[in-house]
């Protein structure tokens, strides 16, 4: 029986990449960070050696903390940029089986720049603000090489934004209105961006070089334990039989996978290779199947503990312990998946989509008995963080747990070589995150140098006429645009620098403002025209990419309410609240999301007419405002409409 199910899973996985679409090729096409060179022979061993040295250095410095922050960050940056040039070709069409001369040159030059910094560290500190000509030249070349590495690994959008900011620093005197400033020359800009902790080696890179690296390494080890297959089987056992079962399996699997995944696209491809063909085999349209997986996988970036590695950046930005961020994010993340679940349930019942027969599904007890121990590393991290241990301590113990738990049962044992691969993969997976953090440091550096953050906030507030809802809408659109085609960490760093200050000027708590910008930046992955997660899903499903993006946005529409709710009422993210208040806001949020989902889908108990659909949406929108009056009116309206629809369904059934 077990053998037959394994064969079935294998067939489904092969069908997932129908017509010989390879997962790896798909990731390389849509996820820049996955498009690294696959080398062989000496150079493969050489780079693996560098990756192992990189991981060893990071573990040593993170655990012992013996290096000054600037030195540790610069060495971290040196590893990252050199590896970026050696592993990533200059163009999409560049060969991925060999390294070109120019790549060696760029890597060698940056290695020389790092050595210059290390050998002149004390001298550079002493002449801070009075750098000599050599310092300026070295710093300027370093900035350019960092941006080019980021373009290769992360993509063009964040580099374009950073370039615009640098130009703004040079030509501030020529800028109109609130954008005007005195302007800065090359020596000031280059030295500020490369040598100070307000630029490239600033807080974002510092966070990457400590907390983020260890958690990404933890994710690499956890992946090798086989927890992904465990998540898929568990989700099937729980939800596979329900109406729209395979779609709900996708939601559960992506929520679980999101706890360890750092990318919406990779989450879509890895879990979608199973869920999308399964949905299609039961009659789901390709676009709907792909949209479900894309919307669910994107939500994985909002799910603690890792949140696409952004949780640690948020913690540093708002000045709160990591555990506060994780607690604040958990309720909105669960509401996000609940909103998608509601939309899927309505759509499934409207179209008549069935679940998988129970006899064809795995049983929960055997799954938990045979592989339940694989979740122990996640429990270790959550428990340690809950006990106020540092993220570094929790991640390091989680890694140790990953090395032990697969060997607790014979059926889950993995080759020792798999753990070695995790050691290498962790270092390779950090390259994109670190490049994004470094270039985000450029953006942050220009903002601090010119005071642009407050100026942009004031400009948007003026454009909105001081209206809170209009300002939030403008900020939402800004975050969606800035988040297009950008990975999670870069996404947060950009939106938090540009969009979050606008929300804060409304008097909103800093944590609410940052989560608002982050949330909508993440939703850019399923919002057309640049919806990378939706495009990845459509490639697997062989559907229309744009229609998939539209469908994914529709599925997540109820979830679009959540950031507005926690801005209007921070109790949702546990800011200055009580248990009773939290229960109330969760209840009203669920009712509001139910109303929006019912109105958008056009189905609650039975088909809804246009007037009822509008009333459902109006009732849902009323529950955004935290006042008792609007909550009561919205709740009564939605409950009344549900009862009306229930009676109508009975009448239609009897007819």
XYZ file of C-alpha atoms in Angstrom:
655
model
C 0.000 0.000 0.000
C 2.772 2.420 0.996
C 4.692 1.485 -2.139
C 1.644 2.193 -4.334
C 1.192 5.616 -2.739
C 4.838 6.428 -3.272
C 4.489 5.419 -6.938
C 1.356 7.595 -7.231
C 3.163 10.555 -5.686
C 6.055 10.054 -8.079
C 3.677 10.048 -11.048
C 1.932 13.179 -9.819
C 5.230 14.954 -9.376
C 6.225 14.027 -12.916
C 2.855 15.226 -14.176
C 3.361 18.476 -12.248
C 5.980 19.543 -14.718
C 3.762 18.397 -17.569
C 5.336 18.088 -20.989
C 8.794 17.808 -19.485
C 8.946 21.224 -17.797
C 11.759 20.873 -15.310
C 11.333 22.422 -11.863
C 14.931 23.569 -11.803
C 14.609 25.241 -15.211
C 11.374 26.903 -14.133
C 13.001 28.297 -11.023
C 15.975 29.500 -13.046
C 13.600 31.269 -15.411
C 11.432 33.019 -12.809
C 13.580 33.181 -9.675
C 16.873 35.008 -10.284
C 18.440 33.585 -7.125
C 17.996 30.041 -8.453
C 19.735 30.797 -11.762
C 23.249 30.059 -10.519
C 25.924 28.189 -12.463
C 26.035 24.398 -12.297
C 29.772 23.798 -12.523
C 31.760 20.574 -12.665
C 35.312 19.473 -11.986
C 37.862 21.660 -10.236
C 35.810 24.869 -10.185
C 32.819 23.106 -8.650
C 35.025 21.779 -5.832
C 36.709 25.171 -5.474
C 33.416 27.024 -5.036
C 32.041 24.356 -2.715
C 35.172 24.922 -0.612
C 34.492 28.679 -0.523
C 30.857 28.048 0.459
C 31.954 25.758 3.292
C 34.472 28.369 4.494
C 31.729 31.003 4.302
C 29.322 28.943 6.408
C 32.060 28.103 8.908
C 32.997 31.767 9.260
C 29.372 32.782 9.758
C 28.710 30.148 12.404
C 31.908 31.058 14.255
C 31.314 34.815 14.273
C 27.583 34.540 14.977
C 28.124 32.267 17.957
C 31.306 33.825 19.404
C 30.768 37.442 18.360
C 34.532 38.059 18.400
C 34.692 40.404 15.390
C 33.786 44.120 15.415
C 30.500 44.626 13.540
C 32.054 46.500 10.593
C 34.751 43.864 10.049
C 32.324 40.971 10.267
C 29.927 42.638 7.821
C 32.689 43.494 5.333
C 34.058 39.929 5.339
C 30.488 38.642 4.942
C 30.023 41.042 2.026
C 33.328 39.912 0.517
C 32.247 36.272 0.471
C 28.839 37.189 -0.973
C 29.979 39.481 -3.790
C 32.855 37.233 -4.888
C 30.537 34.218 -4.924
C 27.905 36.222 -6.820
C 30.351 36.867 -9.671
C 31.608 33.290 -9.705
C 28.170 31.679 -9.538
C 25.893 34.003 -11.515
C 26.334 34.875 -15.215
C 25.988 38.485 -16.385
C 22.885 37.792 -18.493
C 20.006 35.332 -18.639
C 21.519 33.773 -21.737
C 24.975 33.509 -20.193
C 26.461 30.018 -19.930
C 25.936 28.288 -16.623
C 28.613 25.655 -17.035
C 31.710 27.878 -17.019
C 33.068 31.082 -15.465
C 34.199 33.873 -17.766
C 37.362 35.989 -17.453
C 35.433 39.154 -16.558
C 33.749 37.335 -13.677
C 37.158 36.358 -12.273
C 38.279 39.985 -12.644
C 35.254 41.409 -10.834
C 35.537 38.829 -8.039
C 39.280 39.508 -7.727
C 38.822 43.282 -7.637
C 36.210 43.053 -4.905
C 38.424 40.673 -2.949
C 41.137 43.337 -3.185
C 38.692 46.007 -1.977
C 37.780 43.910 1.060
C 41.468 43.362 1.827
C 42.056 47.124 1.530
C 39.295 47.709 4.092
C 40.600 45.044 6.482
C 44.244 46.171 6.297
C 43.317 49.841 6.711
C 40.459 49.347 9.167
C 41.885 51.424 12.034
C 43.132 54.123 9.682
C 39.716 54.364 8.007
C 38.049 54.718 11.397
C 40.498 57.462 12.406
C 40.020 59.493 9.212
C 36.241 59.109 9.148
C 34.797 62.145 7.388
C 38.206 63.042 5.913
C 38.829 60.166 3.539
C 41.701 60.404 1.064
C 41.520 60.010 -2.716
C 42.351 56.277 -2.630
C 39.582 55.672 -0.100
C 37.062 57.434 -2.349
C 38.108 55.517 -5.474
C 38.005 52.182 -3.645
C 34.623 53.007 -2.118
C 33.114 54.130 -5.438
C 34.288 50.957 -7.221
C 32.958 48.891 -4.319
C 29.494 50.474 -4.606
C 29.374 49.800 -8.358
C 30.478 46.165 -7.952
C 27.887 45.557 -5.218
C 25.121 46.918 -7.454
C 26.210 44.823 -10.442
C 26.334 41.675 -8.277
C 22.847 42.450 -7.009
C 21.583 42.920 -10.572
C 22.832 39.456 -11.465
C 21.469 37.688 -8.403
C 18.357 39.612 -7.360
C 17.299 41.439 -10.514
C 17.127 44.890 -12.017
C 14.257 46.561 -10.070
C 16.090 47.123 -6.764
C 19.230 48.280 -8.615
C 17.211 50.785 -10.646
C 15.663 52.163 -7.462
C 19.094 52.435 -5.795
C 20.483 54.196 -8.890
C 17.639 56.725 -8.829
C 18.365 57.413 -5.162
C 22.087 57.952 -5.861
C 21.243 60.367 -8.705
C 18.891 62.157 -6.317
C 21.767 62.590 -3.852
C 23.931 64.206 -6.535
C 21.289 66.513 -8.004
C 19.269 67.555 -4.966
C 19.650 71.244 -5.807
C 17.774 70.719 -9.073
C 14.840 68.888 -7.505
C 11.458 70.624 -7.228
C 9.333 71.254 -4.160
C 9.695 68.990 -1.144
C 12.346 66.889 -2.937
C 14.862 69.774 -2.924
C 18.067 69.448 -0.869
C 21.582 70.895 -1.024
C 23.119 68.069 -3.098
C 26.272 66.032 -2.394
C 29.490 65.410 -4.327
C 30.938 61.996 -5.236
C 33.444 61.822 -2.339
C 30.697 62.327 0.258
C 28.246 59.910 -1.361
C 30.821 57.147 -2.032
C 32.340 57.285 1.460
C 28.949 57.500 3.162
C 27.636 54.475 1.266
C 30.691 52.219 1.494
C 32.452 52.975 4.763
C 29.765 53.992 7.253
C 27.207 51.832 9.029
C 24.463 53.932 7.425
C 25.247 52.505 3.994
C 26.109 49.127 2.492
C 27.519 47.673 5.724
C 24.609 49.052 7.705
C 21.916 47.411 9.781
C 20.278 45.341 6.984
C 23.576 43.627 6.101
C 24.400 43.258 9.793
C 21.129 41.450 10.380
C 21.782 39.266 7.333
C 25.274 38.375 8.577
C 23.948 37.152 11.935
C 20.317 36.127 12.425
C 19.247 35.650 8.815
C 22.215 33.500 7.817
C 21.631 31.047 10.648
C 17.909 30.765 9.955
C 18.493 30.218 6.240
C 21.045 27.556 7.169
C 18.435 26.047 9.478
C 15.954 26.004 6.576
C 18.526 24.262 4.363
C 19.075 21.555 6.986
C 15.344 21.170 7.663
C 14.640 20.744 3.941
C 17.066 17.816 3.810
C 15.143 15.978 6.543
C 12.218 15.413 4.147
C 9.814 17.688 5.992
C 8.357 18.980 2.706
C 6.861 15.586 1.799
C 5.626 15.259 5.392
C 3.791 18.613 5.079
C 2.131 17.554 1.811
C 0.936 14.201 3.184
C -0.305 15.779 6.412
C -2.253 18.439 4.511
C -3.787 15.761 2.293
C -4.866 13.744 5.298
C -6.467 16.791 6.936
C -8.198 18.536 4.011
C -7.987 16.362 0.916
C -11.530 14.989 1.252
C -13.300 18.372 1.607
C -15.008 20.328 -1.185
C -12.160 21.776 -3.209
C -9.909 19.415 -1.258
C -6.745 19.627 -3.379
C -6.948 23.425 -3.333
C -7.249 23.397 0.449
C -4.326 20.982 0.586
C -2.342 23.616 -1.311
C -3.275 26.240 1.286
C -2.275 24.044 4.234
C 0.924 22.818 2.588
C 2.016 26.326 1.646
C 1.274 27.622 5.134
C 3.454 24.880 6.605
C 6.142 25.198 3.933
C 6.148 28.961 4.449
C 7.505 28.484 7.943
C 10.829 27.459 6.409
C 10.754 28.830 2.838
C 12.311 32.136 1.834
C 10.681 32.642 -1.568
C 7.146 32.790 -2.956
C 8.327 31.447 -6.311
C 10.290 28.495 -4.925
C 7.397 27.676 -2.584
C 5.003 27.733 -5.565
C 7.220 25.451 -7.636
C 8.080 22.986 -4.867
C 4.563 22.456 -3.499
C 2.811 23.237 -6.782
C 4.597 20.351 -8.486
C 2.284 18.110 -6.462
C -0.868 20.166 -5.842
C -1.413 21.779 -9.259
C -1.585 18.562 -11.337
C -3.726 16.968 -8.630
C -6.219 19.842 -8.898
C -6.213 19.638 -12.698
C -6.844 15.889 -12.600
C -10.074 16.546 -10.667
C -11.386 19.094 -13.165
C -9.951 22.386 -11.887
C -9.187 24.956 -14.588
C -5.398 25.407 -15.061
C -5.572 29.106 -14.117
C -7.575 28.402 -10.957
C -5.252 25.574 -9.884
C -2.163 27.735 -10.449
C -3.764 30.755 -8.733
C -4.597 28.754 -5.615
C -1.009 27.575 -5.258
C 0.466 31.012 -6.021
C -1.806 32.826 -3.537
C -1.139 30.255 -0.816
C 2.617 30.143 -1.439
C 2.844 33.929 -1.329
C 1.134 33.875 2.059
C 3.924 31.605 3.262
C 6.197 34.673 3.308
C 3.930 36.185 5.971
C 4.111 33.124 8.218
C 6.474 33.105 11.239
C 9.036 32.062 12.268
C 11.107 33.082 9.206
C 8.734 35.235 7.095
C 11.099 35.020 4.146
C 13.925 36.179 6.471
C 12.234 39.584 6.838
C 11.210 39.043 10.473
C 14.723 39.817 11.703
C 14.952 42.950 9.579
C 11.603 44.139 10.911
C 12.773 43.501 14.475
C 15.869 45.645 13.970
C 13.961 48.373 12.127
C 11.274 48.813 14.788
C 13.569 48.181 17.766
C 11.635 45.209 19.146
C 12.797 41.675 20.041
C 12.294 39.102 17.309
C 9.692 37.197 19.340
C 7.488 40.327 19.413
C 7.523 40.428 15.600
C 6.723 36.710 15.328
C 3.793 37.045 17.745
C 2.524 40.153 15.948
C 2.624 38.443 12.548
C 0.978 35.145 13.469
C -2.666 36.303 13.629
C -2.564 38.303 10.334
C -0.820 35.340 8.650
C -3.464 32.879 9.835
C -6.199 35.289 8.754
C -4.572 35.526 5.319
C -4.804 31.767 4.845
C -8.305 31.730 6.310
C -9.366 34.324 3.734
C -7.987 32.221 0.873
C -9.617 29.112 2.385
C -12.987 30.908 2.393
C -12.607 31.964 -1.247
C -11.641 28.427 -2.260
C -14.589 26.960 -0.355
C -17.056 29.320 -2.041
C -15.527 28.803 -5.502
C -15.425 25.017 -5.060
C -19.087 24.827 -4.050
C -20.133 27.243 -6.795
C -18.356 25.275 -9.529
C -19.004 21.861 -7.961
C -15.389 20.901 -7.329
C -15.114 17.738 -5.272
C -12.493 16.426 -2.888
C -10.380 13.302 -3.077
C -12.075 10.075 -1.890
C -10.996 9.350 1.683
C -9.832 5.846 0.827
C -7.249 7.345 -1.552
C -5.806 9.661 1.074
C -3.103 8.962 3.659
C -4.195 8.600 7.288
C -3.146 11.154 9.883
C -2.071 8.706 12.606
C 0.416 6.715 10.497
C 1.887 9.937 9.093
C 2.434 11.398 12.536
C 3.714 8.104 13.893
C 6.219 7.541 11.088
C 7.340 11.119 10.408
C 5.896 13.381 13.078
C 9.307 13.691 14.737
C 10.563 15.664 11.718
C 8.792 18.740 13.069
C 10.857 18.677 16.287
C 13.442 21.228 15.002
C 10.671 23.750 14.353
C 9.264 23.130 17.824
C 12.748 23.575 19.323
C 13.109 27.004 17.697
C 9.621 28.176 18.627
C 9.986 27.025 22.251
C 13.436 28.602 22.674
C 12.294 31.904 21.167
C 9.232 31.808 23.417
C 11.570 31.382 26.396
C 13.362 34.621 25.365
C 16.541 32.956 24.118
C 18.277 34.889 21.356
C 17.478 34.058 17.706
C 21.114 33.003 17.236
C 20.895 30.525 20.126
C 17.517 29.202 18.911
C 18.669 28.784 15.303
C 21.908 27.036 16.268
C 19.997 24.560 18.462
C 17.479 24.071 15.679
C 20.305 23.160 13.292
C 21.638 20.623 15.782
C 18.126 19.152 16.083
C 17.960 18.837 12.265
C 21.138 16.755 12.389
C 19.610 14.377 14.923
C 15.879 13.909 14.254
C 16.061 12.123 10.857
C 17.959 9.298 12.555
C 15.316 8.710 15.230
C 13.510 6.339 12.849
C 14.966 4.088 10.185
C 12.391 5.190 7.593
C 13.452 8.857 7.766
C 17.216 8.488 7.827
C 19.107 10.545 5.275
C 22.654 10.081 3.966
C 25.334 12.004 5.840
C 26.145 13.653 2.511
C 22.712 15.334 2.606
C 23.744 17.232 5.731
C 26.914 18.302 3.950
C 24.800 19.582 1.061
C 22.751 21.619 3.537
C 25.988 23.225 4.774
C 26.732 24.317 1.191
C 23.144 25.241 0.266
C 22.789 27.515 3.277
C 25.743 29.636 2.123
C 24.517 29.696 -1.478
C 20.967 30.614 -0.438
C 22.187 33.665 1.483
C 23.820 35.278 -1.562
C 20.608 36.808 -2.909
C 19.449 37.961 0.513
C 22.810 39.568 1.295
C 23.014 41.314 -2.099
C 19.537 42.722 -1.524
C 20.476 43.871 1.976
C 23.647 45.542 0.682
C 21.831 47.486 -2.058
C 18.997 48.281 0.335
C 21.730 49.801 2.505
C 22.441 52.175 -0.381
C 18.801 53.255 -0.435
C 18.716 53.659 3.347
C 22.016 55.560 3.227
C 20.688 58.092 0.721
C 17.492 58.499 2.741
C 19.470 59.292 5.912
C 21.859 61.570 4.027
C 19.140 63.637 2.357
C 16.213 63.278 4.781
C 14.094 61.922 1.917
C 11.938 59.618 4.083
C 10.088 62.412 5.861
C 9.833 64.408 2.641
C 8.161 61.546 0.768
C 5.779 60.978 3.647
C 4.807 64.626 3.684
C 4.320 64.610 -0.087
C 1.985 61.591 -0.038
C 0.021 63.016 2.878
C -0.422 66.267 0.982
C -1.562 64.383 -2.142
C -4.123 62.500 -0.027
C -5.370 65.689 1.570
C -4.624 64.278 5.020
C -7.295 61.575 4.605
C -6.197 58.381 6.390
C -7.948 55.914 4.070
C -6.681 57.653 0.936
C -3.150 57.810 2.350
C -3.266 54.106 3.196
C -4.532 53.360 -0.308
C -1.682 55.350 -1.878
C 0.790 53.544 0.374
C -0.706 50.188 -0.589
C -0.297 50.984 -4.297
C 3.263 52.215 -3.685
C 4.146 48.997 -1.842
C 2.603 46.831 -4.554
C 4.633 48.652 -7.220
C 7.878 48.602 -5.246
C 7.433 44.904 -4.482
C 7.048 43.815 -8.105
C 9.654 41.237 -9.083
C 11.634 41.726 -5.867
C 12.458 38.922 -3.359
C 11.107 39.076 0.170
C 14.030 40.676 2.007
C 14.667 43.314 -0.654
C 10.925 43.875 -0.815
C 10.696 44.703 2.873
C 13.830 46.857 2.890
C 12.522 48.982 0.020
C 8.929 49.325 1.213
C 9.924 49.964 4.830
C 12.281 52.750 3.751
C 9.902 54.482 1.348
C 6.328 53.532 2.282
C 6.328 52.786 6.024
C 7.277 56.359 7.101
C 4.156 57.616 5.303
C 1.896 55.417 7.434
C 3.787 56.411 10.592
C 3.011 60.069 9.910
C -0.658 59.178 10.359
C 0.087 58.426 14.011
C 0.099 54.673 13.420
C 2.404 52.553 15.659
C 5.740 51.802 13.995
C 5.155 48.029 13.952
C 1.765 48.419 12.241
C 3.302 50.747 9.656
C 6.142 48.378 8.804
C 3.900 45.311 8.610
C 1.441 47.237 6.398
C 4.160 48.075 3.862
C 5.655 44.572 4.076
C 2.297 42.849 3.654
C 1.392 44.633 0.418
C 4.935 44.360 -0.895
C 4.607 40.586 -0.582
C 1.199 40.585 -2.293
C 2.941 42.035 -5.367
C 4.014 38.431 -6.119
C 0.434 37.619 -7.148
C -0.702 41.048 -8.364
C -0.487 41.631 -12.135
C 1.280 42.753 -14.224
C 4.459 41.432 -12.522
C 3.184 38.467 -10.526
C 6.135 36.061 -10.376
C 4.507 33.465 -8.108
C 1.423 33.395 -10.348
C 3.607 33.036 -13.438
C 5.484 30.132 -11.851
C 2.181 28.405 -11.088
C 0.837 29.027 -14.587
C 3.981 27.499 -16.126
C 3.358 24.276 -14.179
C -0.381 24.314 -14.956
C 0.075 25.310 -18.603
C -2.354 28.168 -18.076
C -2.499 31.822 -19.039
C -0.050 33.764 -16.797
C -2.003 37.035 -16.652
C -5.334 35.301 -16.002
C -3.626 33.293 -13.268
C -2.456 36.536 -11.634
C -5.957 38.002 -11.805
C -7.445 34.827 -10.336
C -4.811 34.737 -7.560
C -5.560 38.355 -6.640
C -9.257 37.506 -6.539
C -8.608 34.548 -4.240
C -6.566 36.751 -1.895
C -8.953 39.719 -2.031
C -10.404 39.110 1.422
C -6.861 39.047 2.768
C -6.274 42.554 1.352
C -8.392 43.798 4.257
C -6.046 42.539 6.949
C -3.371 45.287 6.813
C -6.070 47.967 6.970
C -7.536 46.243 10.007
C -4.278 46.117 11.988
C -3.479 49.732 11.079
C -6.913 50.894 12.244
C -6.832 48.547 15.233
C -3.301 47.441 16.282
C -4.846 44.941 18.701
C -4.725 42.481 15.796
C -0.921 42.482 16.020
C -1.001 42.444 19.833
C -0.019 46.108 20.345
C -1.292 47.566 23.661
C -4.246 45.213 23.965
C -6.030 42.665 26.117
C -7.064 39.077 25.429
C -10.736 40.076 25.159
C -9.929 42.805 22.650
C -7.863 40.376 20.560
C -10.743 37.874 20.478
C -13.153 40.634 19.423
C -10.953 41.902 16.606
C -10.301 38.370 15.315
C -14.034 37.637 15.331
C -14.944 40.843 13.483
C -12.065 40.308 11.038
C -13.313 36.820 10.206
C -16.865 38.070 9.709
C -15.629 40.899 7.497
C -13.453 38.569 5.422
C -16.359 36.151 5.066
C -18.503 38.998 3.739
C -15.863 40.128 1.246
C -15.187 36.550 0.114
C -18.905 35.843 -0.334
C -19.458 39.075 -2.224
C -16.515 38.619 -4.570
C -17.165 34.913 -5.262
C -20.932 35.352 -5.704
C -21.718 32.283 -3.607
C -22.858 31.910 -0.001
C -24.920 28.754 0.569
C -26.182 29.322 -2.980
C -25.641 31.764 -5.832
C -25.983 35.421 -4.810
C -27.627 38.158 -6.854
C -25.717 41.412 -7.604
C -27.411 43.411 -4.823
C -26.616 40.781 -2.193
C -23.015 40.624 -3.418
C -22.645 44.381 -2.998
C -24.199 44.264 0.470
C -21.819 41.486 1.537
C -18.846 43.591 0.420
C -20.206 46.727 2.119
C -20.692 44.776 5.353
C -17.146 43.449 5.144
C -15.675 46.911 4.540
C -17.554 48.323 7.532
C -15.671 45.922 9.784
C -12.333 47.556 8.930
C -13.168 50.497 11.199
C -12.663 49.427 14.845
C -15.621 51.367 16.231
C -18.331 49.376 17.989
C -21.016 51.024 15.853
C -19.573 50.017 12.468
C -18.658 46.551 13.780
C -22.237 46.008 14.942
C -23.816 47.255 11.702
C -21.422 45.269 9.509
C -21.820 42.072 11.548
C -25.626 42.291 11.629
C -25.723 42.957 7.879
C -23.497 39.962 7.040
C -25.247 37.560 9.450
C -28.614 38.677 8.078
C -27.463 38.073 4.512
C -26.148 34.621 5.449
C -29.535 33.681 6.922
C -31.230 35.051 3.803
C -28.945 32.983 1.564
C -29.523 29.891 3.696
C -33.279 30.224 3.338
C -32.882 30.842 -0.387
C -30.730 27.719 -0.737
C -33.424 25.610 0.958
C -36.077 27.103 -1.301
C -34.051 26.361 -4.436
C -33.303 22.820 -3.233
C -37.023 22.158 -2.654
C -38.033 23.584 -6.041
